[in-house]
Amino acid sequence: MRIIVAENYQEFSRWAAHFVAGLVRGKPNCVLGLPTGSTPVGMYSEIVRMHQQGLDLQDVQTYNLDEYVGLSPAHPESYHYFMRQHLFNHVNVNSEQIHIPNGMAQDLKLECEQYEERIQNAGGMDLMILGLGPNGHIGFNEPDSQLGTKTHVVYLTPETIQANARFFPNVGQVPRQAVTMGVGSIMQAKEILLLVSGEAKRDVLRKALLGEVTTAVPASILQLHPHLVVVTDFAV
Ligand code: GLP
C-alpha cells in the first residue's frame, strides 16, 4: 500500500488526475472504474483541463461504481447526470465506451448480471478509483455481516441516506436502494486508487487501513489488494 498525503484539496486533485493521465498515456485503451461524490470533483476538473491541453481519452472504457435505484439519467442527483456534468460532457470518451448501471431497469437483477458481465468481458478494470463513505462504504457496499461480491442491489443504511441528503431537497427524496459493483468486482482491478479528502474521514480511514479486515468496514477489504494507492489531503 502506498499513501500519498497532499498539502490541500487542489494538490490532492491534481495528484489523482496525473495518476490517471499517466495510466491513460501508457495504455490508451485502459479500463477505468469511476466514482462519484464530492471527493473526486476536483480530480475530474483537472482531467478536463488536461484533456483541453491534449490528453486523449477516446479509447478509454469507463465503468461507474454505482447508481441510485429509481433516478433517471436526467435527474440532477443521478450519477449519470453527475458524470456528464463533471466529466463526460467535457472530454472525448466515446459514448459507447461509457458504462453506468441503469437504476431505472425494470429487472434490476438482470441489469446487475449484465453489468457484471460487461465488466468481465472488458477484462476487469485496470484502475478502480474509489471514494470512501463516512461509514466505510465503497461504492454502495454498506457495512453488513455479508458483502456482495458481484454487481448487486443494496439497501442504503440510514447513515448513508442521511449523509447523502445534503444533495436532495429533503431526506425523504434520497433513494433507498442502489445498484453497486460488489467488492469482488472492485478487488479484481489491477490497481486501486482510494481518494479520501477532509479530516472528518480520518477515523474511518484509519479503521479501513489499519484496523482489522471486516465486513463492518467494507473499505478494510482494500488492505488485501496488492496494488492499493491511497491519496489524502490530511495526515493519516
Ligand atoms: C456516495 C457514493 C460513494 C462515495 C461516497 C462518499 O455514497 N456512493 O461512492 O465514495 O458517497 O462521498 P463524498 O466524496 O461526497 O464524501
XYZ file of C-alpha atoms and ligand atoms in Angstrom:
252
model
C 0.000 0.000 0.000
C 1.201 3.486 -0.880
C -0.159 6.530 0.937
C 0.194 9.978 -0.629
C -0.534 12.931 1.650
C -1.233 16.085 -0.343
C -0.997 19.586 1.142
C -4.518 20.590 0.224
C -7.520 19.610 -1.888
C -6.118 21.200 -5.041
C -2.865 19.291 -4.829
C -4.788 16.125 -3.926
C -6.980 16.504 -7.022
C -4.000 17.218 -9.257
C -2.093 14.220 -7.974
C -5.050 11.920 -8.639
C -5.639 13.359 -12.132
C -1.963 12.989 -13.049
C -2.014 9.403 -11.821
C -4.988 8.644 -14.080
C -3.433 10.525 -17.023
C -0.203 8.540 -16.615
C -2.145 5.312 -16.986
C -4.106 6.601 -19.995
C -0.928 7.721 -21.776
C 0.709 4.350 -21.211
C -2.398 2.358 -22.152
C -4.806 4.489 -24.231
C -7.473 1.742 -24.235
C -7.381 1.205 -20.475
C -10.473 0.331 -18.443
C -11.260 2.757 -15.626
C -13.664 2.284 -12.718
C -15.066 5.661 -11.712
C -16.588 7.063 -8.517
C -18.985 9.908 -7.763
C -19.395 12.035 -4.622
C -17.872 15.393 -3.735
C -14.348 13.987 -3.295
C -13.473 13.300 -6.966
C -14.942 16.561 -8.336
C -11.539 18.312 -8.287
C -9.849 15.340 -9.952
C -12.416 15.360 -12.740
C -11.986 19.075 -13.365
C -8.223 18.581 -13.538
C -8.695 15.724 -16.044
C -10.917 18.041 -18.113
C -8.180 20.690 -18.010
C -5.588 18.113 -19.096
C -7.870 16.986 -21.912
C -8.106 20.597 -23.115
C -4.328 20.549 -23.228
C -4.209 17.374 -25.297
C -4.912 14.342 -23.098
C -6.749 11.927 -25.387
C -9.429 9.778 -23.751
C -11.047 8.460 -26.893
C -10.150 4.816 -26.426
C -10.687 4.632 -22.679
C -13.520 2.453 -21.360
C -15.248 3.503 -18.162
C -17.407 1.641 -15.651
C -19.066 3.606 -12.893
C -19.222 2.118 -9.472
C -22.853 2.654 -8.679
C -26.193 4.358 -9.318
C -29.311 5.069 -7.291
C -32.354 2.918 -7.987
C -35.273 4.921 -9.372
C -33.429 8.035 -10.592
C -33.447 8.620 -14.331
C -30.248 9.788 -16.054
C -31.882 13.237 -16.356
C -32.308 13.571 -12.578
C -29.712 16.080 -11.308
C -28.768 13.796 -8.421
C -28.378 10.678 -10.530
C -24.819 9.520 -11.019
C -25.421 9.533 -14.779
C -26.050 13.264 -14.520
C -23.064 13.803 -12.218
C -20.704 12.080 -14.639
C -21.927 14.084 -17.626
C -21.702 17.319 -15.659
C -18.224 16.766 -14.248
C -16.519 14.690 -16.920
C -18.199 13.214 -19.946
C -19.643 16.449 -21.405
C -16.134 17.902 -21.453
C -13.877 15.095 -22.664
C -13.743 12.777 -25.690
C -14.522 9.382 -24.160
C -16.521 7.532 -26.819
C -20.117 7.380 -25.530
C -20.338 3.676 -26.400
C -17.496 3.035 -24.003
C -19.149 4.704 -21.029
C -20.936 2.292 -18.680
C -23.068 3.265 -15.708
C -25.581 0.924 -14.032
C -29.179 1.628 -15.015
C -31.082 2.273 -11.797
C -34.334 2.506 -13.786
C -34.125 -1.028 -15.165
C -37.396 -2.984 -14.898
C -35.464 -6.080 -13.964
C -32.689 -4.934 -11.632
C -31.335 -8.412 -11.073
C -30.818 -8.824 -14.815
C -29.292 -5.338 -15.025
C -26.763 -6.311 -12.337
C -25.914 -9.576 -14.086
C -25.430 -7.837 -17.416
C -23.360 -5.034 -15.890
C -21.093 -7.541 -14.209
C -20.793 -9.490 -17.451
C -19.727 -6.341 -19.301
C -17.028 -5.715 -16.687
C -15.815 -9.286 -17.025
C -15.843 -9.111 -20.834
C -13.716 -5.976 -20.629
C -11.215 -7.998 -18.599
C -11.924 -6.147 -15.340
C -10.625 -2.684 -14.525
C -7.034 -1.556 -14.993
C -7.645 1.124 -12.384
C -10.534 1.379 -9.957
C -10.861 4.838 -8.426
C -12.828 4.930 -5.184
C -14.136 7.421 -2.656
C -14.823 6.473 0.954
C -18.227 6.722 2.620
C -18.342 8.187 6.147
C -19.325 4.708 7.388
C -16.532 2.985 5.481
C -18.566 2.040 2.431
C -17.013 1.749 -1.025
C -19.370 2.275 -3.930
C -22.585 1.467 -2.096
C -21.225 -1.623 -0.363
C -22.589 -0.817 3.053
C -21.328 -2.251 6.363
C -23.098 -5.566 6.832
C -22.425 -9.057 8.072
C -22.022 -10.126 4.450
C -20.801 -8.232 1.408
C -21.908 -8.842 -2.177
C -19.048 -9.795 -4.438
C -20.597 -9.005 -7.825
C -22.725 -6.095 -9.008
C -25.911 -6.177 -6.923
C -28.794 -4.164 -5.477
C -28.363 -2.805 -1.969
C -30.496 -1.026 0.612
C -28.752 2.121 1.807
C -28.158 2.390 5.530
C -29.906 5.210 7.462
C -26.444 6.749 7.912
C -25.788 6.906 4.157
C -29.291 8.208 3.449
C -28.619 10.964 5.981
C -25.114 11.697 4.626
C -26.365 11.959 1.040
C -29.452 14.004 1.969
C -27.333 17.153 1.533
C -27.703 16.777 -2.220
C -31.507 16.408 -2.199
C -34.313 18.865 -1.277
C -35.091 16.695 1.751
C -34.107 13.362 3.242
C -37.352 11.755 2.063
C -36.220 12.125 -1.546
C -32.982 10.177 -1.133
C -33.436 6.815 -2.870
C -33.457 3.846 -0.503
C -31.742 1.477 -2.885
C -28.831 1.482 -5.287
C -27.037 -0.739 -7.759
C -23.374 -1.125 -6.898
C -20.370 -3.058 -8.094
C -19.537 -5.666 -5.476
C -16.304 -5.930 -3.540
C -15.209 -8.754 -5.853
C -15.674 -6.584 -8.958
C -13.693 -3.837 -7.199
C -10.896 -6.047 -5.868
C -10.398 -7.630 -9.261
C -8.987 -4.333 -10.588
C -5.274 -4.394 -11.316
C -4.774 -1.239 -9.288
C -6.945 0.723 -6.860
C -6.777 4.459 -6.143
C -8.636 5.393 -2.954
C -9.370 9.119 -2.650
C -10.101 10.462 0.827
C -10.476 14.184 1.417
C -11.253 16.021 4.646
C -10.154 15.329 8.198
C -13.687 14.247 9.119
C -12.809 10.962 7.423
C -9.560 10.402 9.347
C -11.059 7.948 11.842
C -12.848 5.875 9.258
C -9.764 5.870 7.023
C -7.582 4.702 9.901
C -10.059 1.913 10.631
C -10.057 0.956 6.953
C -6.281 0.918 6.543
C -5.028 -0.049 9.974
C -7.931 -1.879 11.614
C -8.990 -5.462 11.171
C -10.351 -6.554 7.831
C -14.080 -6.786 8.466
C -17.335 -6.512 6.568
C -18.344 -3.895 9.167
C -15.877 -1.553 7.421
C -16.124 -2.538 3.751
C -13.097 -0.410 2.762
C -10.907 -2.512 5.080
C -11.043 -5.247 2.402
C -8.797 -2.983 0.328
C -5.915 -3.871 2.655
C -5.852 -7.211 0.854
C -5.254 -5.631 -2.557
C -1.656 -5.901 -3.795
C -1.679 -2.522 -5.581
C -3.539 -0.019 -3.428
C -2.683 3.691 -3.599
C -4.357 5.990 -1.083
C -4.420 9.752 -1.578
C -5.465 12.120 1.200
C -5.259 15.832 1.928
C -4.616 15.299 5.651
C -2.079 13.378 7.686
C -3.340 9.880 8.341
C -21.591 8.027 -2.097
C -21.019 7.129 -3.192
C -19.639 6.647 -2.835
C -18.792 7.800 -2.353
C -19.385 8.362 -1.094
C -18.568 9.468 -0.450
O -22.310 7.355 -1.152
N -21.840 6.009 -3.473
O -19.059 6.014 -3.974
O -17.461 7.385 -2.131
O -20.662 8.870 -1.443
O -18.929 10.696 -0.985
P -18.179 12.048 -0.704
O -16.990 12.037 -1.587
O -19.176 13.101 -1.125
O -17.845 12.095 0.739
